[in-house]
Coordinates of C-alpha atoms and ligand atoms in Angstrom, one line a residue:
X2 CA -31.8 78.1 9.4
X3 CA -30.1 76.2 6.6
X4 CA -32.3 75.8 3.5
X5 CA -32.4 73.4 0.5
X6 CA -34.4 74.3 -2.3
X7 CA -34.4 71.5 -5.0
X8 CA -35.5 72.2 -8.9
X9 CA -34.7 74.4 -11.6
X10 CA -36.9 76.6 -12.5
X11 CA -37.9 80.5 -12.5
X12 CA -40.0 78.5 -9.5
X13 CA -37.0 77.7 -7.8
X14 CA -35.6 81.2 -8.3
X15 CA -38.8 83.0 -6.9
X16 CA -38.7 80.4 -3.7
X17 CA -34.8 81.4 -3.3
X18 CA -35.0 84.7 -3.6
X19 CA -37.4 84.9 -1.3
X20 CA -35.7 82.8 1.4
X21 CA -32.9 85.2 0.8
X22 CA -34.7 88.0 2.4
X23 CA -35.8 85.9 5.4
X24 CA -33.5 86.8 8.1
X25 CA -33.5 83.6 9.7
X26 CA -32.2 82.2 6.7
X27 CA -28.2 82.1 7.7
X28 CA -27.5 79.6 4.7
X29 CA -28.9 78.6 1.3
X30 CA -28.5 76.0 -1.3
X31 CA -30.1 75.1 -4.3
X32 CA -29.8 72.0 -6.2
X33 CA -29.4 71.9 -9.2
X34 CA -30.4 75.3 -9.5
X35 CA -29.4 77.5 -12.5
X36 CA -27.3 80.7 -13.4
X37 CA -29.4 83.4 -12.1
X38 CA -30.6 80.9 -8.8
X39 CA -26.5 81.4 -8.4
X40 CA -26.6 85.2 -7.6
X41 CA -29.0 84.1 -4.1
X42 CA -27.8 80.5 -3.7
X43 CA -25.0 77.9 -3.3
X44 CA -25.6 75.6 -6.3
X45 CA -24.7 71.8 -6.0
X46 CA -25.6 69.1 -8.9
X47 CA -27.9 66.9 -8.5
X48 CA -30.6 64.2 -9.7
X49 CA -33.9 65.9 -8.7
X50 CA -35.4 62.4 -9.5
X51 CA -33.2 60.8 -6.6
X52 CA -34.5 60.6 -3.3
X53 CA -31.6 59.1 -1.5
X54 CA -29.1 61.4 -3.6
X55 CA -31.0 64.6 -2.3
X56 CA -31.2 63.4 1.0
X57 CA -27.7 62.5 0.9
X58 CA -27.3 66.3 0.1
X59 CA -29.2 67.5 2.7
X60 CA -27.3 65.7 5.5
X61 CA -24.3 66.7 4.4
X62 CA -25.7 70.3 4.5
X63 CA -27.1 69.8 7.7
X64 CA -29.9 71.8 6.2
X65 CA -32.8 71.9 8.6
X66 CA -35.4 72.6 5.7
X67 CA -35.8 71.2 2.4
X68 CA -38.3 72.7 0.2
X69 CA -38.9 70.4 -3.5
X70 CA -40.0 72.6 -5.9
X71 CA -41.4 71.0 -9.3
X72 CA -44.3 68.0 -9.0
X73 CA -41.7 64.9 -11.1
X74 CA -39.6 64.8 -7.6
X75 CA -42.8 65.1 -5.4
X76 CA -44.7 62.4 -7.1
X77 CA -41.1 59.9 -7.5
X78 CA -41.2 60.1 -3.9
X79 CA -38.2 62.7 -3.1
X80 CA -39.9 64.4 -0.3
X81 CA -40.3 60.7 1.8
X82 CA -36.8 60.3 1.6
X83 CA -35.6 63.6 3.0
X84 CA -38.5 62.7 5.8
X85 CA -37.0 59.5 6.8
X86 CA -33.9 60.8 7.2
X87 CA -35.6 63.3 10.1
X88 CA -34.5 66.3 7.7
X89 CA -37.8 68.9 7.6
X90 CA -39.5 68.7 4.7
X91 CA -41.7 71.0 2.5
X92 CA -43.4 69.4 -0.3
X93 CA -45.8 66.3 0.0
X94 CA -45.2 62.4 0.2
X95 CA -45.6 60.4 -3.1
X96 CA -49.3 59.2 -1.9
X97 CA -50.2 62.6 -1.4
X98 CA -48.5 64.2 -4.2
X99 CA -50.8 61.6 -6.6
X100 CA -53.3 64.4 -6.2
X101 CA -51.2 66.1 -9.2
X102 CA -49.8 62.6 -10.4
X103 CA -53.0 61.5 -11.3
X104 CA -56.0 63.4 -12.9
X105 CA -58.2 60.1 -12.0
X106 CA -56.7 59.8 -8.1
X107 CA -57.8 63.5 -8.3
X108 CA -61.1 62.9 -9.4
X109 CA -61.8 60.3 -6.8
X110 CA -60.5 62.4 -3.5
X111 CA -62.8 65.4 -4.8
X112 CA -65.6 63.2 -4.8
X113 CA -65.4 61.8 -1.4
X114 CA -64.3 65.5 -0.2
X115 CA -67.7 67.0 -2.3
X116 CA -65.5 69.0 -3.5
X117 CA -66.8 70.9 -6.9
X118 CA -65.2 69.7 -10.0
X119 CA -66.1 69.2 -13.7
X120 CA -68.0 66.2 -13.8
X121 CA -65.9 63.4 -15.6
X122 CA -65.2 60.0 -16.7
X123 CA -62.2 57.6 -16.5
X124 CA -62.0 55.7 -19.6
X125 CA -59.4 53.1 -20.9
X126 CA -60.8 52.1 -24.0
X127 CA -61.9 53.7 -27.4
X128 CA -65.7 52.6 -26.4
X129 CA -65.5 54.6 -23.4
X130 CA -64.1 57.3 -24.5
X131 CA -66.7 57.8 -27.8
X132 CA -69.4 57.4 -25.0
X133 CA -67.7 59.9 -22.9
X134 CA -67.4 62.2 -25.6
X135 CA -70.7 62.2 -27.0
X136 CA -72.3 62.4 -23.2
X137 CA -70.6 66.0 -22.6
X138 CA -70.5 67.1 -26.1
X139 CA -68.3 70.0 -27.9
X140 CA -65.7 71.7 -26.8
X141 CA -64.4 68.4 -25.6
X142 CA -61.9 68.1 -22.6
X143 CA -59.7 65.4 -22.4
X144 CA -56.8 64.7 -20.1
X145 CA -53.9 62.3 -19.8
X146 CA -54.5 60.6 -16.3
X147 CA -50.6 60.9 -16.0
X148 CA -48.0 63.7 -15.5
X149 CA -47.2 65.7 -19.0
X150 CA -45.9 68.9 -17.9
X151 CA -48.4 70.9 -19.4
X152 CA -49.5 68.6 -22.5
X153 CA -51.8 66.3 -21.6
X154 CA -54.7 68.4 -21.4
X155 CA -56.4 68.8 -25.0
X156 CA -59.6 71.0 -25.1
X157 CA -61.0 71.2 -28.6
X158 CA -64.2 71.4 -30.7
X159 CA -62.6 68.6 -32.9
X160 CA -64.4 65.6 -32.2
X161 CA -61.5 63.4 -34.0
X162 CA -58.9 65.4 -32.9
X163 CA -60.6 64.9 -29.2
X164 CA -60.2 60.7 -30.3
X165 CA -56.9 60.9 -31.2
X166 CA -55.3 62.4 -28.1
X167 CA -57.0 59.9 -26.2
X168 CA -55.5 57.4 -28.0
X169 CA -52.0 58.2 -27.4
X170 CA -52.4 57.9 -23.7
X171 CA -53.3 54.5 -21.6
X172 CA -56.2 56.1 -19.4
X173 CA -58.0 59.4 -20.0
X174 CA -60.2 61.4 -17.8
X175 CA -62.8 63.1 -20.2
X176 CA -64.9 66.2 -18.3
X177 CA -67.6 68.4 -19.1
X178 CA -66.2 72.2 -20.6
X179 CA -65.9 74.6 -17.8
X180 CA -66.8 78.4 -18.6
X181 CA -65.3 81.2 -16.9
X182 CA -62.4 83.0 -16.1
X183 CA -59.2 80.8 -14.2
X184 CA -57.8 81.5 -10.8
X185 CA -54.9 80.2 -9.2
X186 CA -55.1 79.6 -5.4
X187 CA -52.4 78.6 -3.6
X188 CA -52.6 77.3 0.1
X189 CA -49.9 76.4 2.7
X190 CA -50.6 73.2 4.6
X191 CA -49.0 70.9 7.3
X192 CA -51.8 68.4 6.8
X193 CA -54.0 69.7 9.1
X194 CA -54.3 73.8 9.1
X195 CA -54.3 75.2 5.6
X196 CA -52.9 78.7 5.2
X197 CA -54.5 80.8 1.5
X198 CA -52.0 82.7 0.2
X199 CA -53.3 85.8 -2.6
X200 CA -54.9 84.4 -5.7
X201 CA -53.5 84.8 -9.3
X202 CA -54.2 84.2 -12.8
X203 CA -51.5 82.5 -15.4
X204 CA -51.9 83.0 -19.3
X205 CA -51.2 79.1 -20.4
X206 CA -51.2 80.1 -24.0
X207 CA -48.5 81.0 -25.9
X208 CA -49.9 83.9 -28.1
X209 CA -51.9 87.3 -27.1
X210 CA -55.2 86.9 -27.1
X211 CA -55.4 83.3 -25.2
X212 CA -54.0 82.1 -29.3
X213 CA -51.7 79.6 -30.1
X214 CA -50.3 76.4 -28.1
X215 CA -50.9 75.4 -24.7
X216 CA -47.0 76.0 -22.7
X217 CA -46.4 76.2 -19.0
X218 CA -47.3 79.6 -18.6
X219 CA -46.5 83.3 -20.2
X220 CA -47.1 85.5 -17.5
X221 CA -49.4 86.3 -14.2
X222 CA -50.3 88.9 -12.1
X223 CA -52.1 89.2 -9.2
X224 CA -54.1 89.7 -7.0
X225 CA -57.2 89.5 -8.8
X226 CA -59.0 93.4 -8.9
X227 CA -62.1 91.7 -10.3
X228 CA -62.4 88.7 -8.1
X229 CA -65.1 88.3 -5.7
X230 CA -63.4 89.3 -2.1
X231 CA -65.1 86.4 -0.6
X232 CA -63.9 83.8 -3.3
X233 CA -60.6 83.2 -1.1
X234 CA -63.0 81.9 2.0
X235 CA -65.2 79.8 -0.6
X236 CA -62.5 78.2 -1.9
X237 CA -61.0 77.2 1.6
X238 CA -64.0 76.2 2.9
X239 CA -65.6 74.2 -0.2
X240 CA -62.1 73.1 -1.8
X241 CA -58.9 73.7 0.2
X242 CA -59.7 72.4 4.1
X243 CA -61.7 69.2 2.6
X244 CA -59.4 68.3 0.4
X245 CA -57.0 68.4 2.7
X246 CA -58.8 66.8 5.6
X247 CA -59.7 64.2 3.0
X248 CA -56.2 62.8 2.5
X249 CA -55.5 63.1 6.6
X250 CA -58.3 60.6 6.7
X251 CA -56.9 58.3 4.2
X252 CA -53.7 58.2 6.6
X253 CA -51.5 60.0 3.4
X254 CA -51.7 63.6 4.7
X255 CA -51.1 66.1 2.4
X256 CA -48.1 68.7 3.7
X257 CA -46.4 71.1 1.8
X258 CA -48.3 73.3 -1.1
X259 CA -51.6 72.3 -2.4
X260 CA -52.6 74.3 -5.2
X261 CA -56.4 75.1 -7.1
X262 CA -56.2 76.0 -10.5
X263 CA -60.4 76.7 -10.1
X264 CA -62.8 77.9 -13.3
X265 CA -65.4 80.8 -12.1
X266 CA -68.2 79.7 -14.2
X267 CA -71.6 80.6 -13.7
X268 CA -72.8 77.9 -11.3
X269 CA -70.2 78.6 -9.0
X270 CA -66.3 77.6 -8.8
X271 CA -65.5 74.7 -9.9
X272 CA -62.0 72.8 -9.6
X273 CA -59.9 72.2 -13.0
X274 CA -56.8 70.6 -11.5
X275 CA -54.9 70.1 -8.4
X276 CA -50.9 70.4 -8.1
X277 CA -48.8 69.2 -5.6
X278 CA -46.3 72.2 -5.5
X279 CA -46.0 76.0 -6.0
X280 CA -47.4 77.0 -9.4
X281 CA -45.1 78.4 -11.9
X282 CA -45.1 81.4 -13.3
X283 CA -47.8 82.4 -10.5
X284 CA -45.5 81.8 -7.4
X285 CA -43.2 84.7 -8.7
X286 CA -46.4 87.3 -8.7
X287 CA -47.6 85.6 -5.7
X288 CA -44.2 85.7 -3.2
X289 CA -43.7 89.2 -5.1
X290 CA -46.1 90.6 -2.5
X291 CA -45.7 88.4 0.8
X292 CA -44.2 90.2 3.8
X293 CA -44.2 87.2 6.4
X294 CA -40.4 85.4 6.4
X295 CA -40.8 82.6 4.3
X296 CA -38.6 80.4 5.3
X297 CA -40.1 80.6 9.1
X298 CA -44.2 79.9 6.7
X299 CA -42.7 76.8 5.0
X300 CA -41.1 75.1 8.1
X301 CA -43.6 75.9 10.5
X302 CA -46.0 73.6 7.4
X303 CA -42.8 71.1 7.3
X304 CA -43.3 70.6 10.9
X305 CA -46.9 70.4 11.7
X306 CA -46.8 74.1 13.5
X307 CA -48.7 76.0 11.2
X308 CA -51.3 76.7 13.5
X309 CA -49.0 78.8 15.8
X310 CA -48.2 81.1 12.7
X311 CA -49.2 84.8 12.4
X312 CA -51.7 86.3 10.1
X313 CA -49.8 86.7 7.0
X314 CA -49.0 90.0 5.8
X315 CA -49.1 91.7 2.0
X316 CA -47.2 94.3 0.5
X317 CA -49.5 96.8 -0.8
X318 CA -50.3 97.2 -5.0
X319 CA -49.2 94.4 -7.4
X320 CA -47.2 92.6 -9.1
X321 CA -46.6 91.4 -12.6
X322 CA -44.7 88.7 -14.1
X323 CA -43.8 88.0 -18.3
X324 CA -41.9 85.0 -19.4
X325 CA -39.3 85.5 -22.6
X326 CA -39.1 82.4 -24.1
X327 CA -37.0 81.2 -26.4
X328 CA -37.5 81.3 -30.1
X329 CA -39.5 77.8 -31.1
X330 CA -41.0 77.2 -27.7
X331 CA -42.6 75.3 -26.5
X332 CA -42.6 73.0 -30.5
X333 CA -39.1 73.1 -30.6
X334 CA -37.1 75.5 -28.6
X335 CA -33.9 76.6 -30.1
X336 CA -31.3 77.0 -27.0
X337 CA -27.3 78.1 -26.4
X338 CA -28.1 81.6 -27.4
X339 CA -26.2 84.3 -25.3
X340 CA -28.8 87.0 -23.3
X341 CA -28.1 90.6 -22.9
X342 CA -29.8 93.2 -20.9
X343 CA -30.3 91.4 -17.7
X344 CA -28.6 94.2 -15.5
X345 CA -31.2 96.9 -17.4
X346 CA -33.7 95.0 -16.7
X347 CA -34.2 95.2 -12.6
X348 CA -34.6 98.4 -11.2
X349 CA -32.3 99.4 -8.7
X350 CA -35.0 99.9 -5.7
X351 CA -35.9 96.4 -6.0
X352 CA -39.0 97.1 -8.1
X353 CA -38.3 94.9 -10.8
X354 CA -36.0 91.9 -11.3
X355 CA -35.1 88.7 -13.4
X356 CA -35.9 85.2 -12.4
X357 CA -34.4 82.8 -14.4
X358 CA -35.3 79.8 -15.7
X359 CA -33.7 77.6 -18.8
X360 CA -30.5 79.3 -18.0
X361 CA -26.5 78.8 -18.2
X362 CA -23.3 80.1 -17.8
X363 CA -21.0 80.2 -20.9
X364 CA -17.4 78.4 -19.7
X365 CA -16.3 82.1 -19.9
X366 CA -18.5 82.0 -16.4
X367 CA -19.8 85.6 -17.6
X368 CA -22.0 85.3 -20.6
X369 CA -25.4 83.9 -19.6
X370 CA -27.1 81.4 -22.5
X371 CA -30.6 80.2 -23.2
X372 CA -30.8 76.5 -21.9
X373 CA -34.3 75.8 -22.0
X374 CA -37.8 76.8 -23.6
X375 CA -39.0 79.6 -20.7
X376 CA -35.6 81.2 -20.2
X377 CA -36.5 83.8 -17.7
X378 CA -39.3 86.3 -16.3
X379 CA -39.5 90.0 -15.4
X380 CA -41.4 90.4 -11.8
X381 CA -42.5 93.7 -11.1
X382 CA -43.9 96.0 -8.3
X383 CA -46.1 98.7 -8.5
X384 CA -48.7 100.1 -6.4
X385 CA -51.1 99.2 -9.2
X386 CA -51.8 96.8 -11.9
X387 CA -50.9 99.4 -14.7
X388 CA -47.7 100.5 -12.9
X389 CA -46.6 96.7 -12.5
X390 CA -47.3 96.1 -15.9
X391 CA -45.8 99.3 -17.6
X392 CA -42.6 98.0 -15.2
X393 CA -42.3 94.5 -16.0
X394 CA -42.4 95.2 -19.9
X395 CA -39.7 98.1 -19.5
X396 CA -37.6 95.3 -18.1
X397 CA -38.7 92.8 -20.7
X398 CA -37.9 95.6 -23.7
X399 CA -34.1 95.7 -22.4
X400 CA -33.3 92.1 -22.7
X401 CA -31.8 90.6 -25.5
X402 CA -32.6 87.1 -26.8
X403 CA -32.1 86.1 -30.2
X404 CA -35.7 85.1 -31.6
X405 CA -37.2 85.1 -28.5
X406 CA -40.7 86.0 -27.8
X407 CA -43.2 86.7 -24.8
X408 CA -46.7 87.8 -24.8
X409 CA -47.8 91.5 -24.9
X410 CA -50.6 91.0 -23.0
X411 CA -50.5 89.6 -19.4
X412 CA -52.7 91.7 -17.4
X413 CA -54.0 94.1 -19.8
X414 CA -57.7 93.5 -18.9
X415 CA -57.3 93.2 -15.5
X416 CA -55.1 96.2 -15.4
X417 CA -57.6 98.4 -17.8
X418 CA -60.8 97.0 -16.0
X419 CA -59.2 98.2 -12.4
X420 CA -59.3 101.8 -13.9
Ligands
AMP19 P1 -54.9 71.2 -16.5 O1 -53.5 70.6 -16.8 O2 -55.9 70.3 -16.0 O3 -54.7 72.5 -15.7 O4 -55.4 71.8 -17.8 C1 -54.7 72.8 -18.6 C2 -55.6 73.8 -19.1 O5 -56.7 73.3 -19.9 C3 -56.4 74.6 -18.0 O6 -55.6 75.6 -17.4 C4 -57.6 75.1 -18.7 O7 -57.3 76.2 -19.4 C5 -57.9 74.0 -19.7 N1 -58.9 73.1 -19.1 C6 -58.7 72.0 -18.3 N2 -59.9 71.4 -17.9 C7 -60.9 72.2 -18.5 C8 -62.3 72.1 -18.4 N3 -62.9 71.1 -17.8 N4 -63.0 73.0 -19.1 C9 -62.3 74.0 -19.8 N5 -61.0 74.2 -19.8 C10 -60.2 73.2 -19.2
LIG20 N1 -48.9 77.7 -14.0 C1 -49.4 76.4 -14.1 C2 -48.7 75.4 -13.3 O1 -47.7 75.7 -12.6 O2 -49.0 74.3 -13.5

């Protein structure tokens, strides 16, 4: 099978690397990919934002699977062009990808699904919005109805500093405070049959401790040693399958990767956001462990035959991911800088490795350089959470990145709690 993968990102790298390993995989490109995505990948440049360009691309490949990574091509419509062109697709249609698109769109499908979510309201002007505010009360939540990449969701105590992000954005959805630990759950869908994959938690902040600024994510690990082993079927029965049956029913099916980023509060789970697309940096924990060919998964969803597929099946133990990123991220991240260490960093038996993301190579086609805020992770193995972790960070403490940082704590409770 010939594969496309379209985006970027440490995502992108995770997805390829794993399509590498597929043995049905005979060729694969990424566009526009970046210098690590090189090592697994033919790289060809593109506009991600450009439906006819990438299906241009993929005709001329004759690739018979495209998978689009991030959610900015999903919701422009990238996916329905590759469609129309009969090329396989992996990744959902415009309408369907509004589910990440818009928080309010969101809102509205989870109602009519009864699915549980943060109760909310959709306000457009600065009376609505006080009224909202004072109805749910401190810590406030308020969310840009729009794509951000990671910054349009404020959460503070700060009444005023609730008010003024809501005034730099058109329409806001403002929603009760949701207690409880995060879970990621990711599920494989052709529409119709949805497919869990292993949950996993992401540390959004950028400083130990859950301190500092919101970024798009330090670090995960999974699975989950202290989650409930039923919350997989609870989510697919109260979130995943009606969601999903929801948008069938609105004649814009959703295919392609739906993904619950779910609170565990007390009264239950409760969902925080939807996204249109594999989560990142949880996808690299997440395809870490998955032993079923991926490239035979996403196809089989691509073409409406994921009800013929296997059980999926798990490596053992866990994995662990930490993102360096570069000094200044994500204010102002300073980029160009030449990385060392990335050979030190993996482990020969395949235990640990690099994904890159903001990456380059230097015109002397050797020296890799910083080109982006998260520059690249460390995913490791181990056949527990301690062991993942000690590896990961034995990778991370051999590369070298002027003033770049990366958090010492991903899975330190889970790991310590697990015994
Ligand atoms: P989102 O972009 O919707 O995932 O929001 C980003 C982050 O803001 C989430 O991962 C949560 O940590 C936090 N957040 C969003 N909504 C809520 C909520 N209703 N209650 C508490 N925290 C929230
Ligand atoms: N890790 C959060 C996201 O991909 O949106």
């Amino acid at each position: 099978m010939k594969v496309l993968v379209i985006g970027n990102g440490a995502r992108e790298h995770a997805l390829c690397r794993a399509l590498s390993l597929d043995p049905d995989v005979t060729e694969l490109h990424c566009a526009p990919g970046n210098a690590g995505i090189a090592a697994v990948a033919r790289l060809h440049p593109v506009d991600q934002l450009d439906g006819s360009a990438v299906a241009g691309l993929a005709e001329r490949l004759g690739a018979e699977l495209v998978v689009v990574g991030p959610e900015a091509p999903l919701v422009a419509g990238v996916a329905d062009a590759v469609r129309e062109r009969g090329v396989p697709v992996f990744g959902p249609g415009a309408e369907a990808a509004r589910l990440e698109g818009s928080k309010a769109f969101a809102k509205e499908v989870m109602a009519a699904a009864n699915v549980p979510t943060a109760r909310s309201y959709v306000c457009t002007t600065a009376e609505e919005v006080d009224r909202a505010l004072d109805a749910f009360g401190p810590p406030y939540v308020v969310k840009d109805d729009g794509l951000a990449a990671g910054k349009g969701v404020v959460v503070t105590e700060d009444v005023a500093a609730a008010r003024a992000h809501a005034r730099g954005c058109d329409r806001v959805v403002i929603e009760e405070f949701l207690d409880g630990p995060e879970v990621s759950l990711f599920a494989v869908t052709d529409g119709t049959t949805v497919v869990p994959l292993q949950p996993a938690q992401d540390f959004k902040r950028a400083g130990d401790g859950d301190t500092g600024p919101n970024t798009g994510g330090m670090g995960a690990y999974s699975p989950l040693p202290w989650a409930d082993p039923k919350l997989v079927d609870e989510v697919m029965e109260s979130v995943l399958q009606p969601t999903v049956d929801e948008l069938r029913r609105r004649g814009t099916p959703f295919s392609g990767l739906l993904y619950a980023g779910l609170a565990v509060t007390s009264r239950g789970i409760r969902v925080i956001e939807f996204n249109a697309r594999f989560g990142d940096p949880e996808t690299q924990v997440v395809l870490a462990r998955l032993r079923t060919p991926l490239a035979g998964l996403l196809h089989a969803a691509a073409t409406g035959r994921l009800a013929e597929i296997e059980p999926l099946r798990w490596a053992d133990g866990a994995a662990v991911t930490v993102v360096i990123a570069s000094e200044g991220y994500p204010v102002s991240p300073r980029t160009g800088d030449p990385i060392e260490g990335l050979a030190e960093a993996e482990a020969a038996d395949g235990s640990s490795y690099v994904l890159h993301a903001g990456t380059r190579l230097a015109e002397d086609g050797e020296t890799v350089l910083s080109a982006g805020g998260r520059v690249l992770s460390v995913t490791a193995l181990g056949e527990t959470l301690a062991a993942a972790r000690e590896r990961a960070y034995r990778g991370v403490g051999a590369i070298r990145l002027r003033g770049s940082h990366h958090r010492g704590d991903i899975a330190e409770r889970a790991a310590a709690e697990a015994g």
